Amino acid sequence: MSFQGPAIQTRPAGSAVRARQHLFNDRTLASYRDSLAAGVERVSDRMARTDRPFSGITPQQLAPEIVDIDLDRPLEDPAAALDELEDVYLRDAVYFHHPRYLAHLNCPVVIPALLGEAVLTAVNSSLDTWDQSAGGTLIERRLIDWTAGRIGFGVDADGVFTSGGSQSNLQALLLAREEALTAARTVEERTALLPRLRVLASEAGHFSVQKSAKLLGLSPDAVITVPTGADRRMDTAVLARELERCRAEGLPVLAVVATAGTTDFGTIDPLPAIADLCEQAGVWLHVDAAYGCGLLVSPTRRHLLDGIERADSVTVDYHKSFFQPVSSSALVVSDSAVLRHATYHADYLNPARMVEQRIPNQVDKSIQTTRRFDALKLWLTLRIMGADAVGSLFDEVVDRAAAAFDLLSTDPRFEVVTRSQLSTVVFRYRPAGEPDGEHLDRANLHAREALAASGEAVVAGTKVDGRHYLKFTLLNPETTLDDIAHVLELLAGHAAGLLAEPAAA
């Protein structure tokens, strides 16, 4: 009997040779440079020719072009692939750099961060363990320490980069849940306690709080929404009553979630008062500053975050108000010990003995394993621009939103909800004497949709007290008051056109 296997090939077959030419290594550097230069040139050319934030294309128009592409038949030529990409992506992409993109919390990005993106994708470090990232681990840790210092946390603070605010909020509530369950000594006690846990959050807070509660196995009624006042900030008198009610009914509150920058209104909950209540009740305070974190580097408005230093955990989204590319977020905690709740040791990856050897493995803090070196983008931004420069850009958009609010407040065709502490403006078309009702709702919905279809501008929409409103989210310092006035004229024209039609139309 022979155990001799097939002859071992010492040279790769022809198809493998062709495949290897696409690997990034020391033998393909010329191809790497040429391909990236071609891609940069293509994007630059498209940006130079973009005169509106969106083409107005519909899913029904674009989908057939993409569906018809045979992914099993490669083009092989990078130039041909970029030509195709022009038709299926670049031509119809939504361009956040355009000054008349005024919709969601998407920011134009700074060039130092794009440099970081190019570097991190080429080296492709994974930030889960030291032996996959080395310096990347220390850079991320240094940025967490820097952010914690800006928040006002002490030397015991720590944290980790995440994919975004929703993940940061999820992990914060996971840590808070586990802290709340520490009193349960047995599985049975834990099982009995879990459905009674409650989370208190503003009615203007982010939906990821409710989503996180579901993912964490809490009861369907676990999240108690606290109403806001006319200023759209959490009503602390109601919060105090809800904390007392939960105590009286034997419903442990695992966390209060305060918001520093609501998505719709850009409002900041009264953090000092909320911190007082949480301290008195012995309740975890999480501050969702995904939007408002730009104030951490503001040269003029840092005081708006006073009280955030008393939180147990804070969400920051650098890809909102630090002008970073997606994704770039972090969860920062005041006490590093709570991160143990996210720690699991795997023999192949981060065995427990590494803790004794003081080997820094970021996977010990993260709910992700493989993770991009997104911190590099912020690192290069701070090293090239500096924090004050980033903060001054954020100050500009906050100033612009204040000017937009003033403009709308004096225009009889519109009504505006409340002055934002950040850079949103919620308003609707309602000319003097126009009765409220569904017809007015349809006019505002139509105005937004018609504007997007034209591609001339993009604005957001939301509901306030059951009625449809329009929303500007200003994150581009290049947006001028003239841009805003022009968009208002377009919206007014579309809305007035629909209101002129019979109500049954």
Coordinates of N, CA, C and O in Angstrom, one line a residue, residues 36-183:
L36 N -4.7 53.1 -6.9 CA -5.2 54.1 -6.0 C -5.2 55.5 -6.6 O -6.1 56.3 -6.4
A37 N -4.2 55.8 -7.4 CA -4.1 57.1 -8.0 C -5.3 57.3 -9.0 O -5.9 58.3 -9.1
A38 N -5.6 56.2 -9.7 CA -6.7 56.2 -10.7 C -8.1 56.4 -9.9 O -8.9 57.2 -10.3
G39 N -8.2 55.7 -8.8 CA -9.4 55.9 -8.0 C -9.5 57.3 -7.4 O -10.6 57.9 -7.4
V40 N -8.4 57.8 -6.9 CA -8.4 59.2 -6.3 C -8.8 60.2 -7.5 O -9.6 61.1 -7.2
E41 N -8.2 60.0 -8.6 CA -8.5 60.9 -9.7 C -9.9 60.8 -10.1 O -10.6 61.9 -10.5
R42 N -10.5 59.6 -10.1 CA -11.9 59.5 -10.5 C -12.8 60.2 -9.5 O -13.8 60.9 -9.9
V43 N -12.6 60.0 -8.2 CA -13.4 60.7 -7.2 C -13.2 62.2 -7.3 O -14.2 63.0 -7.2
S44 N -12.0 62.6 -7.5 CA -11.7 64.1 -7.6 C -12.4 64.7 -8.8 O -13.0 65.8 -8.7
D45 N -12.4 64.0 -9.9 CA -13.1 64.5 -11.1 C -14.6 64.5 -10.9 O -15.2 65.5 -11.2
R46 N -15.1 63.5 -10.2 CA -16.6 63.5 -9.9 C -16.9 64.7 -9.0 O -17.9 65.4 -9.2
M47 N -16.1 64.9 -7.9 CA -16.4 65.9 -7.0 C -16.3 67.3 -7.7 O -17.2 68.2 -7.4
A48 N -15.4 67.5 -8.6 CA -15.3 68.7 -9.3 C -16.5 69.0 -10.2 O -16.9 70.2 -10.4
R49 N -17.1 68.0 -10.7 CA -18.3 68.1 -11.6 C -19.6 68.1 -10.9 O -20.7 68.2 -11.5
T50 N -19.6 67.8 -9.6 CA -20.9 67.7 -8.8 C -21.4 69.0 -8.5 O -20.8 69.8 -7.7
D51 N -22.6 69.4 -9.1 CA -23.2 70.7 -8.8 C -24.4 70.6 -8.0 O -25.2 71.6 -7.8
R52 N -24.7 69.4 -7.5 CA -25.9 69.2 -6.6 C -25.6 68.0 -5.7 O -24.8 67.1 -6.1
P53 N -26.3 67.9 -4.6 CA -25.9 66.8 -3.7 C -26.4 65.4 -4.1 O -25.9 64.4 -3.6
F54 N -27.4 65.4 -5.0 CA -28.0 64.1 -5.4 C -28.5 64.2 -6.8 O -29.0 65.3 -7.2
S55 N -28.5 63.1 -7.5 CA -29.0 63.0 -8.8 C -30.6 62.9 -8.9 O -31.2 63.2 -9.9
G56 N -31.2 62.5 -7.8 CA -32.6 62.3 -7.8 C -33.1 61.0 -8.3 O -34.3 60.7 -8.4
I57 N -32.1 60.1 -8.5 CA -32.5 58.8 -9.1 C -33.3 58.0 -8.1 O -33.2 58.1 -6.9
T58 N -34.2 57.1 -8.6 CA -35.0 56.3 -7.7 C -34.4 54.9 -7.6 O -33.7 54.5 -8.5
P59 N -34.8 54.1 -6.6 CA -34.3 52.7 -6.6 C -34.8 51.9 -7.8 O -34.0 51.1 -8.3
Q60 N -36.0 52.2 -8.3 CA -36.5 51.4 -9.4 C -35.6 51.7 -10.7 O -35.5 50.9 -11.6
Q61 N -35.1 52.9 -10.8 CA -34.3 53.3 -11.9 C -32.9 52.7 -11.9 O -32.3 52.2 -12.9
L62 N -32.3 52.7 -10.7 CA -30.9 52.2 -10.5 C -30.8 50.7 -10.4 O -29.8 50.1 -10.8
A63 N -31.7 50.1 -9.7 CA -31.6 48.7 -9.4 C -31.3 47.8 -10.6 O -30.4 46.9 -10.6
P64 N -32.0 48.0 -11.8 CA -31.7 47.1 -12.9 C -30.3 47.1 -13.4 O -29.7 46.1 -13.8
E65 N -29.6 48.3 -13.3 CA -28.2 48.4 -13.7 C -27.3 47.5 -12.9 O -26.4 46.9 -13.4
I66 N -27.6 47.5 -11.6 CA -26.8 46.7 -10.7 C -27.1 45.2 -10.8 O -26.2 44.3 -10.8
V67 N -28.4 44.9 -10.9 CA -28.8 43.5 -11.0 C -28.3 42.8 -12.2 O -27.9 41.6 -12.2
D68 N -28.1 43.5 -13.3 CA -27.7 43.0 -14.5 C -26.2 42.7 -14.6 O -25.7 42.1 -15.6
I69 N -25.4 43.1 -13.6 CA -24.0 42.9 -13.6 C -23.7 41.5 -13.2 O -24.1 41.0 -12.2
D70 N -22.9 40.8 -14.0 CA -22.5 39.4 -13.8 C -21.3 39.4 -12.9 O -20.2 39.6 -13.4
L71 N -21.4 39.1 -11.6 CA -20.3 39.1 -10.7 C -19.3 37.9 -10.9 O -18.3 37.9 -10.3
D72 N -19.7 37.0 -11.7 CA -18.9 35.8 -12.0 C -18.0 36.1 -13.2 O -17.2 35.2 -13.6
R73 N -18.1 37.2 -13.8 CA -17.3 37.5 -15.0 C -16.6 38.8 -14.7 O -17.1 39.9 -15.0
P74 N -15.4 38.8 -14.2 CA -14.6 40.0 -13.8 C -14.2 40.8 -15.1 O -14.0 40.2 -16.1
L75 N -14.1 42.1 -14.9 CA -13.7 43.0 -16.0 C -12.2 42.9 -16.1 O -11.7 43.2 -17.2
E76 N -11.4 42.6 -15.1 CA -10.0 42.4 -15.0 C -9.2 43.7 -15.2 O -8.2 43.9 -14.6
D77 N -9.8 44.7 -15.9 CA -9.1 46.0 -16.1 C -9.6 47.0 -15.0 O -10.8 47.3 -15.0
P78 N -8.8 47.5 -14.2 CA -9.2 48.5 -13.2 C -9.9 49.7 -13.8 O -10.9 50.2 -13.2
A79 N -9.4 50.2 -15.0 CA -10.1 51.3 -15.6 C -11.5 51.0 -16.0 O -12.4 51.8 -15.8
A80 N -11.7 49.8 -16.5 CA -13.1 49.4 -16.9 C -14.0 49.3 -15.6 O -15.2 49.6 -15.7
A81 N -13.4 48.8 -14.5 CA -14.2 48.7 -13.3 C -14.6 50.0 -12.8 O -15.7 50.2 -12.3
L82 N -13.7 51.0 -12.9 CA -14.0 52.4 -12.5 C -15.0 53.0 -13.4 O -15.9 53.8 -12.9
D83 N -15.0 52.7 -14.6 CA -16.0 53.2 -15.6 C -17.4 52.7 -15.1 O -18.4 53.4 -15.1
E84 N -17.4 51.4 -14.8 CA -18.7 50.8 -14.4 C -19.1 51.4 -13.1 O -20.3 51.7 -12.9
L85 N -18.2 51.6 -12.2 CA -18.5 52.2 -10.9 C -19.1 53.6 -11.0 O -19.9 54.0 -10.2
E86 N -18.6 54.3 -12.0 CA -19.2 55.6 -12.2 C -20.7 55.6 -12.5 O -21.4 56.4 -12.0
D87 N -21.1 54.5 -13.2 CA -22.5 54.4 -13.6 C -23.4 53.9 -12.5 O -24.6 54.2 -12.4
V88 N -22.8 53.0 -11.6 CA -23.6 52.3 -10.6 C -23.5 52.9 -9.2 O -24.2 52.6 -8.3
Y89 N -22.5 53.9 -9.0 CA -22.3 54.4 -7.7 C -22.0 55.9 -7.7 O -22.7 56.8 -7.3
L90 N -20.8 56.3 -8.3 CA -20.4 57.7 -8.2 C -21.3 58.7 -8.8 O -21.5 59.8 -8.3
R91 N -21.9 58.3 -9.9 CA -22.9 59.3 -10.6 C -24.0 59.6 -9.7 O -24.5 60.8 -9.7
D92 N -24.5 58.7 -8.9 CA -25.8 58.9 -8.2 C -25.6 58.9 -6.7 O -26.5 58.9 -5.9
A93 N -24.3 58.9 -6.2 CA -24.1 58.9 -4.8 C -24.6 60.2 -4.2 O -24.8 61.2 -4.9
V94 N -24.9 60.1 -2.9 CA -25.3 61.3 -2.2 C -24.1 62.0 -1.6 O -23.3 61.3 -0.9
Y95 N -23.8 63.2 -2.0 CA -22.5 63.8 -1.7 C -22.7 64.8 -0.5 O -23.3 65.9 -0.6
F96 N -22.2 64.4 0.6 CA -22.4 65.1 1.9 C -21.5 66.4 1.9 O -21.7 67.3 2.7
H97 N -20.5 66.5 1.0 CA -19.7 67.7 1.0 C -20.4 68.8 0.4 O -20.0 70.0 0.5
H98 N -21.5 68.6 -0.4 CA -22.2 69.7 -1.1 C -22.9 70.6 0.0 O -23.6 70.1 0.9
P99 N -22.8 71.9 -0.2 CA -23.4 72.8 0.8 C -24.9 72.7 0.9 O -25.5 73.3 1.9
R100 N -25.6 72.1 -0.1 CA -27.0 72.0 0.0 C -27.5 70.6 0.4 O -28.7 70.3 0.3
Y101 N -26.6 69.8 0.9 CA -27.0 68.6 1.6 C -27.3 69.0 3.1 O -26.4 69.4 3.8
L102 N -28.5 68.9 3.5 CA -29.0 69.4 4.8 C -29.8 68.4 5.5 O -30.6 68.8 6.4
A103 N -29.6 67.1 5.3 CA -30.5 66.2 5.8 C -30.1 65.5 7.1 O -30.5 65.9 8.2
H104 N -29.3 64.5 7.0 CA -29.0 63.7 8.2 C -27.6 64.1 8.9 O -27.0 65.0 8.4
L105 N -27.3 63.3 9.9 CA -26.1 63.6 10.6 C -24.9 63.0 9.9 O -24.1 62.2 10.4
N106 N -24.7 63.4 8.7 CA -23.6 63.0 7.8 C -22.7 64.2 7.6 O -23.2 65.2 7.0
C107 N -21.4 64.2 7.9 CA -20.6 65.3 7.8 C -19.6 65.2 6.6 O -19.3 64.1 6.2
P108 N -19.2 66.3 6.0 CA -18.1 66.3 5.1 C -16.9 65.9 5.9 O -16.8 66.1 7.1
V109 N -15.9 65.3 5.3 CA -14.7 64.8 6.0 C -13.5 65.6 5.7 O -13.4 66.2 4.7
V110 N -12.6 65.6 6.7 CA -11.3 66.3 6.6 C -10.3 65.5 5.9 O -10.3 64.2 6.0
I111 N -9.4 66.1 5.2 CA -8.4 65.4 4.4 C -7.4 64.6 5.3 O -7.1 63.4 4.9
P112 N -7.0 65.0 6.4 CA -6.1 64.2 7.2 C -6.8 62.8 7.6 O -6.1 61.8 7.7
A113 N -8.1 62.8 7.8 CA -8.8 61.6 8.1 C -8.8 60.7 6.8 O -8.7 59.4 7.0
L114 N -8.9 61.2 5.6 CA -8.9 60.4 4.4 C -7.5 59.8 4.3 O -7.3 58.7 3.8
L115 N -6.4 60.6 4.6 CA -5.1 60.0 4.6 C -5.0 58.8 5.6 O -4.5 57.8 5.2
G116 N -5.6 59.0 6.8 CA -5.6 57.9 7.7 C -6.4 56.7 7.2 O -5.9 55.5 7.3
E117 N -7.5 56.9 6.5 CA -8.3 55.8 5.9 C -7.4 55.0 4.9 O -7.4 53.8 4.8
A118 N -6.7 55.8 4.0 CA -5.8 55.1 3.0 C -4.8 54.2 3.7 O -4.5 53.1 3.2
V119 N -4.2 54.7 4.8 CA -3.1 54.0 5.4 C -3.7 52.8 6.2 O -3.1 51.7 6.0
L120 N -4.8 53.0 6.9 CA -5.3 51.9 7.7 C -5.8 50.7 6.9 O -5.7 49.5 7.2
T121 N -6.4 51.0 5.7 CA -6.9 49.9 4.9 C -5.8 49.2 4.2 O -5.9 48.0 4.0
A122 N -4.7 49.8 3.9 CA -3.6 49.1 3.2 C -2.9 48.2 4.2 O -2.6 47.0 3.9
V123 N -2.6 48.7 5.4 CA -1.9 47.9 6.4 C -2.8 46.9 7.0 O -2.5 45.7 7.3
N124 N -4.1 47.2 7.1 CA -5.2 46.3 7.5 C -5.0 45.7 8.9 O -5.2 44.5 9.1
S125 N -4.5 46.5 9.9 CA -4.4 46.0 11.2 C -5.8 45.6 11.8 O -6.8 46.3 11.4
S126 N -5.8 44.6 12.6 CA -7.0 44.3 13.4 C -6.8 44.6 14.8 O -5.8 44.2 15.4
L127 N -7.7 45.4 15.4 CA -7.5 46.0 16.7 C -7.9 45.1 17.8 O -8.2 45.6 18.9
D128 N -8.0 43.8 17.6 CA -8.5 42.9 18.7 C -7.3 42.5 19.6 O -7.5 42.5 20.8
T129 N -6.2 42.2 19.1 CA -5.1 41.8 20.0 C -3.8 42.5 19.6 O -3.6 43.0 18.5
W130 N -2.9 42.6 20.6 CA -1.6 43.2 20.4 C -0.8 42.6 19.2 O -0.2 43.4 18.5
D131 N -0.8 41.3 19.1 CA 0.0 40.7 18.1 C -0.6 40.8 16.7 O -0.1 40.3 15.7
Q132 N -1.7 41.6 16.6 CA -2.3 41.9 15.2 C -2.2 43.5 15.0 O -2.6 43.9 13.9
S133 N -1.8 44.2 16.0 CA -1.9 45.7 15.8 C -0.8 46.5 16.4 O -0.5 47.5 15.9
A134 N -0.2 46.0 17.5 CA 1.0 46.7 18.1 C 0.7 48.2 18.3 O -0.2 48.5 19.1
G135 N 1.4 49.0 17.6 CA 1.2 50.5 17.7 C -0.2 50.9 17.6 O -0.6 51.9 18.3
G136 N -1.0 50.3 16.8 CA -2.4 50.7 16.6 C -3.1 50.5 18.0 O -4.0 51.4 18.3
T137 N -2.8 49.5 18.7 CA -3.4 49.3 20.1 C -3.1 50.5 20.9 O -4.0 51.1 21.6
L138 N -1.9 51.0 21.0 CA -1.5 52.1 21.8 C -2.0 53.4 21.4 O -2.4 54.3 22.2
I139 N -2.1 53.6 20.0 CA -2.7 54.8 19.5 C -4.2 54.9 19.9 O -4.7 56.0 20.3
E140 N -5.0 53.8 19.8 CA -6.4 53.8 20.1 C -6.5 54.1 21.6 O -7.3 54.9 22.1
R141 N -5.7 53.5 22.5 CA -5.7 53.7 23.9 C -5.4 55.1 24.2 O -6.0 55.7 25.1
R142 N -4.5 55.7 23.5 CA -4.1 57.1 23.8 C -5.3 58.0 23.5 O -5.6 59.0 24.2
L143 N -6.0 57.8 22.4 CA -7.1 58.6 22.0 C -8.3 58.4 22.9 O -9.0 59.4 23.2
I144 N -8.5 57.2 23.5 CA -9.5 57.0 24.5 C -9.2 57.9 25.7 O -10.0 58.6 26.3
D145 N -7.9 57.8 26.1 CA -7.5 58.6 27.3 C -7.7 60.1 27.0 O -8.1 60.9 27.9
W146 N -7.4 60.5 25.8 CA -7.5 62.0 25.4 C -9.0 62.4 25.5 O -9.4 63.4 26.0
T147 N -9.9 61.5 25.0 CA -11.3 61.8 25.0 C -11.8 61.8 26.4 O -12.6 62.7 26.8
A148 N -11.4 60.8 27.2 CA -11.8 60.8 28.6 C -11.4 62.1 29.3 O -12.2 62.6 30.1
G149 N -10.2 62.6 29.0 CA -9.8 63.8 29.6 C -10.6 65.0 29.2 O -11.0 65.9 30.0
R150 N -11.0 65.0 27.9 CA -11.9 66.1 27.4 C -13.3 66.0 28.1 O -13.9 67.1 28.3
I151 N -13.7 64.8 28.4 CA -15.0 64.7 29.1 C -14.9 65.1 30.5 O -15.9 65.7 31.0
G152 N -13.8 64.9 31.1 CA -13.6 65.3 32.5 C -13.5 64.1 33.4 O -13.5 64.3 34.7
F153 N -13.3 62.9 32.9 CA -13.2 61.7 33.7 C -11.8 61.7 34.3 O -10.8 62.3 33.8
G154 N -11.6 60.9 35.4 CA -10.4 60.8 36.1 C -9.5 59.7 35.5 O -9.7 59.1 34.4
V155 N -8.5 59.3 36.3 CA -7.5 58.4 35.8 C -8.0 57.0 35.6 O -7.3 56.1 35.0
D156 N -9.1 56.7 36.2 CA -9.6 55.3 36.1 C -10.5 55.1 34.9 O -11.0 54.0 34.7
A157 N -10.6 56.1 34.1 CA -11.5 56.0 32.9 C -10.8 55.1 31.8 O -9.6 54.9 31.8
D158 N -11.7 54.6 30.9 CA -11.2 53.7 29.8 C -12.3 53.7 28.8 O -13.3 54.3 28.9
G159 N -12.1 52.9 27.8 CA -13.1 52.8 26.7 C -12.6 52.1 25.5 O -11.4 51.5 25.5
V160 N -13.3 52.1 24.4 CA -12.9 51.4 23.2 C -13.7 52.0 22.0 O -14.8 52.5 22.2
F161 N -13.0 52.0 20.9 CA -13.7 52.4 19.7 C -14.7 51.4 19.2 O -14.6 50.2 19.4
T162 N -15.8 51.9 18.6 CA -16.9 51.1 18.1 C -17.2 51.5 16.7 O -16.7 52.4 16.1
S163 N -18.3 50.8 16.2 CA -18.7 51.1 14.8 C -19.6 52.3 14.7 O -19.7 52.9 13.6
G164 N -20.2 52.7 15.8 CA -21.1 53.9 15.7 C -21.8 54.1 17.0 O -21.7 53.3 18.0
G165 N -22.7 55.1 17.1 CA -23.4 55.4 18.3 C -24.3 54.3 18.8 O -24.5 54.1 20.0
S166 N -25.0 53.6 17.9 CA -25.9 52.5 18.3 C -25.1 51.4 19.0 O -25.6 50.9 20.0
Q167 N -23.9 51.1 18.5 CA -23.1 50.0 19.2 C -22.6 50.6 20.5 O -22.6 49.8 21.5
S168 N -22.2 51.8 20.5 CA -21.7 52.4 21.8 C -22.8 52.4 22.8 O -22.6 52.0 24.0
N169 N -24.0 52.8 22.5 CA -25.2 52.8 23.4 C -25.5 51.3 23.8 O -25.8 51.1 25.0
L170 N -25.4 50.4 22.9 CA -25.7 49.0 23.3 C -24.7 48.5 24.3 O -25.1 47.9 25.3
Q171 N -23.4 48.8 24.1 CA -22.4 48.3 25.0 C -22.6 49.0 26.4 O -22.4 48.4 27.4
A172 N -22.9 50.3 26.4 CA -23.1 51.0 27.6 C -24.2 50.4 28.4 O -24.1 50.1 29.7
L173 N -25.3 50.0 27.8 CA -26.4 49.4 28.5 C -26.1 48.0 28.9 O -26.7 47.5 29.9
L174 N -25.3 47.3 28.1 CA -24.9 46.0 28.5 C -24.1 46.0 29.8 O -24.3 45.3 30.8
L175 N -23.2 47.0 29.9 CA -22.4 47.1 31.1 C -23.3 47.5 32.3 O -23.1 47.0 33.4
A176 N -24.2 48.4 32.1 CA -25.1 48.9 33.1 C -26.0 47.7 33.6 O -26.3 47.5 34.8
R177 N -26.5 46.9 32.6 CA -27.3 45.7 33.0 C -26.5 44.8 33.9 O -27.0 44.3 34.9
E178 N -25.3 44.5 33.5 CA -24.5 43.5 34.3 C -24.2 44.1 35.6 O -24.2 43.3 36.6
E179 N -24.0 45.4 35.7 CA -23.8 46.0 37.1 C -25.0 45.9 37.9 O -25.0 45.6 39.1
A180 N -26.2 46.0 37.3 CA -27.4 45.9 38.0 C -27.7 44.5 38.4 O -28.4 44.3 39.4
L181 N -27.2 43.5 37.7 CA -27.4 42.1 38.0 C -26.4 41.5 39.0 O -26.5 40.4 39.4
T182 N -25.4 42.3 39.4 CA -24.4 41.8 40.3 C -25.0 41.4 41.6 O -24.4 40.5 42.3
A183 N -26.1 41.9 42.1 CA -26.7 41.5 43.3 C -27.3 40.1 43.2 O -27.6 39.5 44.3

